[in-house]
Amino acid sequence: MNPSITKELLFDHFHGNVSARQRLLIDEWARQPENEEFFYKCLMEWEISRPQYQVDVQHAIGKFRGRHQHAPDESAKDLNDVKIWSHKSRRIWYAAACVVLLLSSFGWIFQREILYQNLATRAGEVRSWTLADGSKVSLNANSELTVPRWGFGTHNREVFLKGEAEFEVTHKADGQRFVVKTSDGLDVVVLGTEFTVYSRTDKTQVLLNKGKVRIQHQNGAKREELVMAPGEMVTVKRQGFMEKNRFEEPEQFAAWKESRFVFNKTTLTEIARLLETNYNLKVEISQPEIAGLTVSGSFKALDHHELINSISQILDIRYQVRGKRVIFSQDTKAPQ
Amino acid sequence: MKSEPQAHSRTGQEPPQFISIEKEGNLEAAKEHQDEEFFIRTTLLKNPEQGVELLYSRYFQVLCTHAIKFVGSREIAEDLVSDIFYRFYSGRIFERITTSYRAYLFRTVRNQGYNYMKWEAGKQVSMEDNFDLSSSESQQPDHITQYEELYQDVEMAINTLPLQRRKIYLLFHFEGKPVKEIAQDLNISVRTVEVQVYRARQAIRELIRNKWFISVLMILSIS
C-alpha cells in the first residue's frame, strides 16, 4: 500500500492540481477495494467542505414516495423503463436543420412562423401565386393563405385559408391530395381541379368549376362529407351544416379576379358588407328603406371608389366618403 | 498509523463489512460513519422505503453537487441521482452490495454522469430523444481519476468561453433560467441568448467529444 496517497493528495486531485504521474499513482492505488472506499470518503468530505448547490431534499423524498407508492409492482420492469427526461429547456437541440436549431424559441406561434409561409393580401388587393407543386392560387382582398414552407408537395399539400381564394390545383401522379382548411372546420379535399373557396366570418362557400372535390366538415362532434360536381356550390353558415346549390354561372363566382363584380339581387346591406370586408371600410346606411335595395348584374370596377360610384348610380342614392367611412343616403331634392 | 483492513464478505449472506482506513487518525469520524451506515443497513432490511429515505437525507445533496459537475444542470443532476436511488430501491440492490452505500452511490453517480456526457456528445449524430439509464453502455473509463479529469475538462472548456457567452450559458444551463428571463436581465434580445447558448454548447461539446468520445481507428495495410 502506497503511504503517499494521503487525503491531502486526493484533495489536490479533486481540485485539479496534481500531475499526470500522480494521477497514475492514485489510479493504481485505488484498485484495492479498501483504498477505493477511502477515495470516496475523501471525495465526500471534499464536496461537503465546498459551497454546495442547494437542492430540496424533502421534495426529492416526496417524489420518491410518490414513485414507489404508485408503482408497487414495478421492480424488475422499472429497471428497463427508467429514463432521464430531457427537460423542456433542452428540447431546442433536437432539430436536424441548423436554421431551426438557432431559432429556438419555445412558443408554438414562433415555430409556426418558421414552418409556414403566409401569403396575404391587403384591402382592395388581388394577388396570385404559384405554389411549390405548381398549383396556382389567387387571393382576393384581405385574405390570407398559410402554406408549409418546406416539403410542400412532397409530404402533404395542406393549406389554411382565411378569406377568399381561387385555386388551380395540379394533379399529382401519386394521388396526393390538396387540402384547403378553413377556420370553420371545413376541409376541401381535391385531387386536381379548379375551385373557389370563400371563407369569411359569416359563412364559408365552395364553388367548383372543374374537376371533383370532397368537402369534409366538422360540425361539433359530427363529421359531414359530400362530393361536389362542377357547377355546384356548397355553403356552410355560422350555424353549422352544409347546403348544396347549383350555381348557374360558375365563372361569375370568382369575377373579382378580373376586378369584375357580379351581383344577383344583392342588397345594399350585402354590398356594404362586401366593401367592409374587401376594402376595410366602415359603411353606414343612413335610411333603413334603402338598405333593402338590390343590384343585379356585373360590371368592372377597379377600386372601391368606382364601385361605390357605380352602386349609387344604379340605386340612385347618394354617398359620402370620408377617409375610411362611407355613408349611403337617400337622394333628396337638395343634395348635400 | 495503519489499521488492519477487515475482510470483505462476498457471500451476500453475511452483512457487508464496511472498510474505512484511517491514515489520518480520525477514528471518531470513521466510527460515526460506520454507525450511520449500520443504522441505514438495518433499516433497509426491515423497511426499504424508509431506508432509502435515510440515504436521501444523508447523501442526496452531496451526490447532486457531484453529479452537476458532469451533467451541468441542476434539474438533470437531481433526476439522475433520483433515478439511481430508485433503482437501488426497486432492484433491491442493497441486498447485494459489498461496499459501503457511500462508495456504491458515488461510483454509480460517476458512471452515469459519464454515460450521460457520452450520450450528450453523440447526440447530434444519433438524434435520440431521451437518455436511458438502462440502455447506457457499460464501457467506462479504466481509471478512477479519469472522472475528475472529465469534468475538469468541462470546467476548463466553460472557462475558455468568451465572458458574456459563459455567463449566459451558466445562467441557462446551470441555473436553469428560461431564455426570456435571461434576455430581460441582461437587456439583450431573446435571439442573442439562444445563439450564445447554442455556440457555447457547441464549443464544449467539440472539446469534450474529441478528447473523450471519439474512437480513433488506425488501419494498417500490409502489402
XYZ file of C-alpha atoms in Angstrom:
559
model
C 0.000 0.000 0.000
C 1.359 3.304 -1.007
C 1.759 5.539 2.019
C 1.995 8.686 -0.012
C -1.653 8.660 -1.065
C -2.986 10.924 1.602
C -6.166 12.843 1.999
C -4.283 15.987 1.065
C -3.173 14.494 -2.204
C -6.679 13.374 -3.010
C -7.982 16.830 -2.213
C -5.392 18.255 -4.574
C -6.575 15.843 -7.198
C -10.202 16.882 -6.719
C -9.058 20.465 -7.142
C -7.266 19.558 -10.330
C -3.824 20.330 -9.003
C -1.960 17.094 -9.470
C 0.369 15.906 -12.162
C -0.439 13.120 -14.564
C 2.116 10.953 -12.798
C 0.409 11.454 -9.504
C -2.910 10.604 -11.063
C -1.460 7.334 -12.269
C -0.337 6.568 -8.736
C -3.802 7.217 -7.423
C -5.300 5.022 -10.140
C -3.076 2.132 -9.223
C -3.680 2.593 -5.542
C -7.444 2.754 -5.939
C -7.636 -0.672 -7.499
C -7.723 -2.046 -3.979
C -11.292 -2.022 -2.713
C -10.385 -0.614 0.669
C -8.481 2.221 -0.980
C -11.359 2.910 -3.287
C -13.522 3.230 -0.200
C -11.109 5.760 1.203
C -11.163 7.620 -2.089
C -14.924 8.089 -1.860
C -14.710 9.014 1.777
C -12.326 11.838 0.908
C -14.425 12.776 -2.085
C -17.491 13.203 0.045
C -15.569 15.151 2.627
C -14.179 17.425 -0.037
C -17.549 18.028 -1.672
C -19.150 18.840 1.667
C -16.393 21.293 2.511
C -17.140 23.302 -0.600
C -20.101 25.535 -1.332
C -22.954 23.270 -2.238
C -25.750 23.764 -4.692
C -28.843 23.715 -2.604
C -31.252 21.006 -3.521
C -34.607 20.400 -1.954
C -34.093 17.017 -0.366
C -37.569 16.834 1.114
C -39.045 17.444 -2.311
C -36.925 14.657 -3.763
C -38.015 12.312 -0.978
C -41.588 13.252 -1.751
C -41.089 12.309 -5.368
C -39.554 9.035 -4.336
C -42.553 8.308 -2.167
C -44.908 9.099 -4.969
C -42.986 6.847 -7.260
C -42.865 3.733 -5.159
C -46.376 4.176 -3.895
C -47.897 4.379 -7.332
C -45.933 1.538 -8.765
C -45.611 -1.167 -6.188
C -45.137 -3.878 -8.786
C -42.630 -2.065 -10.917
C -39.406 -3.568 -9.585
C -37.814 -5.520 -12.430
C -39.875 -3.888 -15.120
C -38.893 -0.494 -13.900
C -35.262 -1.242 -14.341
C -35.811 -1.172 -18.050
C -38.051 1.832 -18.093
C -36.013 4.269 -16.114
C -35.224 7.254 -18.173
C -33.639 10.572 -17.706
C -36.008 13.010 -19.236
C -34.600 15.619 -21.447
C -36.226 18.604 -19.976
C -38.167 21.088 -21.989
C -35.340 23.500 -21.720
C -33.100 21.129 -23.627
C -35.500 20.293 -26.401
C -34.154 23.061 -28.538
C -31.172 20.959 -29.525
C -33.067 18.228 -31.220
C -33.805 19.695 -34.597
C -31.845 18.474 -37.541
C -31.729 21.647 -39.560
C -29.240 24.231 -38.429
C -31.694 27.013 -39.003
C -34.343 25.565 -36.768
C -31.656 24.883 -34.153
C -30.845 28.548 -33.894
C -34.415 29.717 -33.794
C -35.082 28.018 -30.559
C -37.906 29.914 -29.003
C -40.323 27.610 -27.277
C -43.518 29.310 -28.326
C -45.693 27.410 -30.773
C -46.525 30.617 -32.549
C -42.920 31.341 -33.271
C -42.364 27.851 -34.555
C -45.386 28.234 -36.756
C -43.897 31.354 -38.297
C -40.865 29.439 -39.368
C -42.538 26.301 -40.613
C -45.252 28.080 -42.513
C -45.327 30.863 -45.014
C -48.095 33.431 -45.098
C -49.443 34.702 -48.379
C -51.659 37.662 -47.786
C -53.468 40.455 -49.498
C -54.389 43.821 -48.159
C -57.645 45.666 -48.537
C -58.517 46.087 -52.194
C -55.655 43.918 -53.343
C -55.909 40.862 -55.568
C -52.814 38.765 -55.980
C -51.725 35.432 -57.429
C -49.036 32.961 -56.508
C -47.711 29.699 -57.796
C -47.115 27.116 -55.100
C -44.237 24.675 -54.910
C -46.262 21.906 -56.514
C -47.271 24.023 -59.474
C -50.733 24.841 -58.193
C -51.902 28.381 -58.605
C -53.816 30.413 -56.114
C -55.418 33.845 -56.374
C -56.254 35.661 -53.220
C -58.982 38.246 -53.085
C -58.705 41.310 -50.892
C -57.976 40.921 -47.179
C -57.249 37.263 -47.432
C -54.559 35.068 -46.062
C -53.256 31.689 -47.101
C -50.847 29.754 -44.915
C -48.600 27.322 -46.746
C -45.913 24.974 -45.347
C -42.517 26.404 -46.038
C -40.767 23.094 -46.658
C -41.923 19.834 -48.040
C -44.992 21.214 -49.761
C -45.845 18.772 -52.492
C -43.673 16.039 -51.020
C -45.150 15.398 -47.600
C -48.501 16.979 -47.853
C -50.396 19.656 -49.646
C -52.341 21.333 -46.892
C -53.070 24.997 -46.784
C -55.075 27.137 -44.449
C -57.326 29.850 -45.798
C -58.827 32.913 -44.235
C -60.774 34.904 -46.738
C -61.365 34.238 -50.377
C -59.213 32.386 -52.858
C -59.405 30.641 -56.167
C -57.307 27.566 -56.710
C -55.998 25.795 -59.760
C -54.618 22.634 -58.287
C -52.201 20.418 -60.147
C -52.914 16.773 -60.307
C -50.210 14.638 -58.736
C -49.343 11.246 -60.116
C -49.214 9.684 -56.681
C -52.696 10.979 -55.966
C -51.517 13.248 -53.199
C -54.450 15.349 -52.202
C -54.545 19.058 -51.909
C -56.468 20.151 -48.842
C -57.746 23.615 -48.079
C -58.629 24.064 -44.459
C -60.738 26.917 -43.172
C -61.407 28.231 -39.720
C -64.930 26.797 -39.772
C -63.584 23.324 -39.640
C -64.340 22.895 -43.309
C -61.785 20.947 -45.315
C -61.817 20.956 -49.063
C -60.020 17.922 -50.382
C -59.152 17.974 -54.054
C -57.335 15.827 -56.493
C -56.674 18.305 -59.223
C -59.200 20.830 -60.142
C -60.317 24.418 -60.184
C -62.492 25.732 -57.453
C -63.148 28.752 -55.328
C -63.332 28.891 -51.600
C -64.937 31.744 -49.755
C -64.268 31.695 -46.082
C -65.178 34.802 -44.172
C -66.708 35.308 -40.773
C -70.267 34.968 -41.964
C -70.010 31.811 -43.967
C -67.813 29.535 -45.971
C -68.623 28.740 -49.562
C -67.009 26.486 -52.058
C -67.756 26.657 -55.718
C -66.401 24.082 -58.074
C -65.531 24.992 -61.646
C -63.786 21.925 -62.938
C -62.946 18.528 -61.548
C -64.137 16.957 -58.351
C -63.799 17.881 -54.704
C -64.791 16.248 -51.487
C -65.916 18.508 -48.704
C -65.412 17.455 -45.132
C -66.970 19.441 -42.388
C -66.566 19.064 -38.675
C -69.792 20.312 -37.162
C -69.288 19.970 -33.443
C -68.994 16.256 -32.861
C -70.476 15.307 -36.199
C -68.420 14.913 -39.309
C -70.171 15.567 -42.614
C -68.902 14.748 -46.020
C -70.112 15.301 -49.539
C -68.764 15.239 -53.028
C -69.201 18.101 -55.433
C -69.535 18.187 -59.165
C -68.712 21.161 -61.381
C -71.208 23.969 -61.128
C -72.192 23.084 -57.614
C -71.776 25.330 -54.641
C -71.677 24.401 -51.004
C -72.350 26.879 -48.240
C -71.599 26.478 -44.583
C -73.188 29.152 -42.472
C -72.081 30.026 -38.992
C -74.802 27.845 -37.526
C -73.283 24.742 -38.872
C -74.499 22.420 -41.535
C -73.765 22.303 -45.218
C -76.068 23.327 -48.034
C -75.572 22.399 -51.643
C -76.819 24.530 -54.516
C -76.373 24.764 -58.210
C -74.719 27.902 -59.347
C -75.881 28.934 -62.784
C -72.863 30.770 -63.923
C -69.918 29.418 -62.037
C -67.474 31.678 -63.809
C -69.105 34.653 -62.159
C -68.235 33.480 -58.691
C -64.632 34.477 -58.941
C -65.203 37.556 -61.007
C -63.160 39.534 -58.558
C -60.086 38.101 -60.189
C -60.620 40.403 -63.072
C -61.910 43.210 -60.903
C -65.405 42.481 -62.006
C -68.341 42.496 -59.687
C -71.293 40.268 -60.181
C -74.445 40.891 -58.257
C -77.569 38.814 -58.303
C -80.308 40.600 -56.397
C -77.673 41.659 -53.935
C -78.955 44.079 -51.327
C -77.222 47.266 -50.369
C -76.602 45.752 -46.959
C -74.707 42.902 -48.554
C -72.803 45.278 -50.730
C -71.915 47.296 -47.658
C -70.517 44.178 -46.068
C -68.513 43.415 -49.186
C -66.992 46.872 -49.067
C -66.134 46.471 -45.421
C -64.547 43.096 -45.896
C -62.600 43.735 -49.039
C -61.593 47.315 -48.520
C -61.506 47.756 -44.748
C -64.133 50.456 -44.883
C -66.780 51.411 -42.388
C -70.084 51.673 -44.200
C -73.198 53.367 -42.898
C -76.622 53.304 -44.446
C -78.492 56.392 -43.308
C -82.026 55.250 -44.020
C -83.267 51.712 -43.479
C -85.513 51.986 -46.541
C -82.586 51.965 -48.905
C -80.851 49.078 -47.205
C -83.051 46.567 -48.970
C -82.466 47.901 -52.462
C -80.910 45.301 -54.700
C -78.424 45.282 -57.518
C -78.175 42.715 -60.268
C -75.614 42.493 -62.987
C -71.907 42.546 -63.465
C -69.527 45.349 -64.146
C -65.890 46.189 -63.922
C -64.640 48.302 -61.082
C -61.014 48.985 -60.362
C -61.221 50.229 -56.805
C -63.761 50.954 -54.133
C -64.394 54.474 -55.369
C -65.511 53.190 -58.730
C -67.615 50.520 -57.097
C -69.352 52.918 -54.732
C -69.924 55.271 -57.592
C -71.475 52.600 -59.759
C -73.687 51.301 -56.969
C -75.051 54.644 -56.065
C -75.767 55.446 -59.694
C -77.643 52.204 -60.164
C -79.595 52.616 -56.962
C -79.998 56.305 -57.340
C -78.686 57.075 -53.897
C -76.175 59.499 -52.508
C -72.856 58.640 -50.966
C -70.156 60.348 -48.999
C -66.618 59.143 -48.474
C -64.640 60.492 -45.523
C -61.366 58.622 -45.187
C -62.407 55.083 -44.304
C -66.052 55.985 -43.770
C -68.700 55.609 -46.421
C -72.232 56.869 -45.949
C -75.033 55.907 -48.259
C -78.120 58.047 -48.015
C -81.346 58.671 -49.821
C -81.292 61.022 -52.720
C -83.273 64.036 -51.536
C -84.234 67.001 -53.532
C -81.488 69.014 -52.017
C -78.111 67.224 -52.463
C -75.615 67.574 -49.579
C -0.922 4.834 11.776
C -2.433 1.890 9.994
C -5.305 -0.323 10.944
C -5.756 -3.790 9.620
C -8.368 -3.998 6.923
C -11.244 -6.286 7.597
C -12.053 -8.931 5.054
C -14.781 -8.292 2.559
C -17.670 -10.657 2.715
C -18.665 -11.734 -0.762
C -21.287 -14.299 0.034
C -24.159 -11.899 0.469
C -25.382 -13.982 3.342
C -23.494 -12.115 5.958
C -23.922 -8.397 6.286
C -21.263 -6.453 4.352
C -18.287 -5.160 6.218
C -17.509 -1.514 5.872
C -13.912 -0.634 5.499
C -12.546 2.678 6.485
C -8.812 3.091 6.550
C -7.911 5.976 8.710
C -4.485 7.203 7.773
C -5.085 10.476 9.475
C -6.060 9.026 12.790
C -9.593 10.297 12.732
C -11.140 7.278 14.293
C -14.117 9.208 15.583
C -15.334 10.080 12.149
C -14.700 6.576 10.927
C -16.713 5.072 13.707
C -19.524 7.538 13.177
C -19.659 6.691 9.516
C -19.748 3.007 10.280
C -22.517 3.556 12.798
C -24.507 5.649 10.385
C -24.282 3.119 7.622
C -25.017 0.343 10.052
C -28.200 2.081 11.039
C -29.195 2.599 7.428
C -28.475 -1.026 6.671
C -30.704 -2.381 9.394
C -33.463 -0.011 8.361
C -33.158 -1.049 4.726
C -33.567 -4.674 5.575
C -36.566 -4.016 7.777
C -38.245 -1.241 5.785
C -36.627 -0.499 2.422
C -38.628 2.642 1.727
C -37.604 4.203 4.950
C -34.044 3.051 4.498
C -33.829 4.770 1.135
C -35.210 7.927 2.672
C -32.356 7.810 5.151
C -29.978 7.521 2.234
C -31.615 10.563 0.715
C -31.122 12.571 3.875
C -27.507 11.655 4.115
C -26.311 11.546 0.520
C -28.728 13.209 -1.895
C -27.407 16.753 -1.543
C -23.745 15.872 -1.942
C -24.395 13.437 -4.781
C -26.290 16.098 -6.691
C -23.425 18.514 -6.148
C -21.097 15.923 -7.597
C -23.421 14.979 -10.460
C -23.815 18.585 -11.563
C -20.136 18.599 -12.478
C -20.930 16.051 -15.173
C -24.368 16.967 -16.410
C -24.166 20.682 -15.885
C -27.778 21.293 -14.938
C -29.433 21.077 -11.551
C -32.599 19.551 -12.873
C -30.824 16.772 -14.674
C -28.471 16.124 -11.774
C -31.414 15.690 -9.437
C -33.167 13.401 -11.879
C -30.073 11.332 -12.407
C -29.428 10.851 -8.706
C -33.111 10.192 -8.011
C -33.153 7.510 -10.641
C -30.099 5.896 -9.115
C -31.771 5.881 -5.722
C -34.925 4.438 -7.193
C -33.160 1.627 -8.968
C -31.234 0.910 -5.812
C -34.579 0.501 -4.128
C -36.634 -1.279 -6.764
C -33.853 -3.662 -7.700
C -33.108 -4.349 -4.041
C -29.509 -3.684 -4.783
C -28.961 -3.041 -1.104
C -29.183 -6.761 -0.531
C -26.247 -7.433 -2.804
C -23.714 -4.690 -2.435
C -20.375 -5.409 -0.881
C -19.122 -1.901 -0.340
C -20.469 0.936 1.704
C -23.529 2.736 0.449
C -21.403 5.803 0.075
C -18.988 4.032 -2.252
C -21.746 2.439 -4.276
C -23.657 5.660 -4.716
C -20.682 7.782 -5.642
C -19.377 5.217 -8.055
C -22.772 4.862 -9.715
C -23.251 8.615 -9.971
C -19.884 8.962 -11.661
C -20.638 6.095 -14.039
C -23.981 7.536 -15.017
C -22.584 11.032 -15.243
C -20.011 9.760 -17.680
C -22.669 7.906 -19.685
C -24.768 10.996 -19.817
C -21.932 13.071 -21.163
C -21.192 10.434 -23.739
C -24.795 10.459 -24.858
C -24.778 14.243 -24.956
C -21.665 14.354 -27.058
C -23.049 11.912 -29.565
C -26.493 13.457 -29.696
C -26.179 15.253 -32.957
C -25.389 12.001 -34.585
C -27.930 9.701 -33.050
C -30.895 12.060 -32.565
C -32.217 10.022 -29.688
C -34.687 11.776 -27.553
C -34.067 10.530 -24.070
C -31.150 9.361 -22.085
C -31.922 5.900 -20.853
C -30.118 4.645 -17.774
C -30.839 1.046 -18.561
C -29.516 1.036 -22.086
C -26.389 3.040 -21.421
C -23.241 1.220 -22.293
C -21.123 -0.362 -19.655
C -17.862 0.797 -21.138
C -16.362 3.091 -18.598
C -13.034 4.787 -18.070
C -10.497 2.364 -16.635
C -9.057 4.753 -14.130
C -10.796 6.303 -11.220
C -9.150 9.675 -11.691
C -10.452 9.979 -15.224
C -13.829 11.060 -13.892
C -12.204 14.062 -12.305
C -10.281 14.672 -15.460
C -13.503 14.606 -17.476
C -15.432 17.153 -15.531
C -12.389 19.292 -15.058
C -12.072 19.380 -18.832
C -15.663 20.549 -18.998
C -14.935 23.257 -16.463
C -11.947 24.307 -18.481
C -13.982 24.391 -21.661
C -16.520 26.616 -19.951
C -13.740 28.878 -18.723
C -12.380 29.398 -22.194
C -15.707 30.736 -23.428
C -15.964 34.460 -24.067
C -17.175 36.109 -20.887
C -20.655 37.092 -21.967
C -21.276 33.745 -23.594
C -20.098 31.937 -20.498
C -22.367 33.987 -18.290
C -25.372 33.300 -20.464
C -24.509 29.626 -20.749
C -24.288 29.192 -16.988
C -27.499 31.075 -16.363
C -29.302 28.866 -18.822
C -27.657 25.532 -18.239
C -26.711 25.511 -14.619
C -29.279 27.840 -13.095
C -31.973 26.643 -15.446
C -33.260 30.123 -16.133
C -35.598 30.468 -19.087
C -34.351 32.289 -22.137
C -36.800 35.152 -21.761
C -35.674 35.876 -18.227
C -32.011 35.911 -19.193
C -32.764 38.255 -22.063
C -34.601 40.594 -19.751
C -31.988 40.560 -17.001
C -29.120 41.249 -19.370
C -31.105 43.584 -21.556
C -30.459 41.709 -24.769
C -32.678 40.018 -27.303
C -34.037 36.525 -26.913
C -32.383 35.563 -30.171
C -28.978 36.622 -28.868
C -29.419 34.448 -25.799
C -30.356 31.457 -27.909
C -27.408 31.885 -30.230
C -24.972 32.304 -27.352
C -26.199 29.187 -25.598
C -26.018 27.243 -28.826
C -22.483 28.360 -29.540
C -21.348 27.627 -26.010
C -22.745 24.148 -26.147
C -21.144 23.511 -29.500
C -17.741 24.629 -28.248
C -17.923 22.492 -25.137
C -19.267 19.523 -26.989
C -16.498 19.669 -29.594
C -13.768 19.827 -26.994
C -15.137 17.016 -24.914
C -16.093 14.787 -27.774
C -12.756 14.981 -29.485
C -10.845 14.026 -26.397
C -13.171 11.541 -24.763
C -15.694 10.078 -27.088
C -14.143 9.503 -30.419
C -12.582 6.194 -31.272
C -9.568 6.520 -33.412
C -9.027 3.696 -35.814
C -5.771 3.081 -37.460
C -5.868 0.694 -40.318
C -2.614 -0.663 -41.487
C -2.424 -2.341 -44.796
C 0.477 -4.567 -45.239
C 1.266 -5.467 -48.745
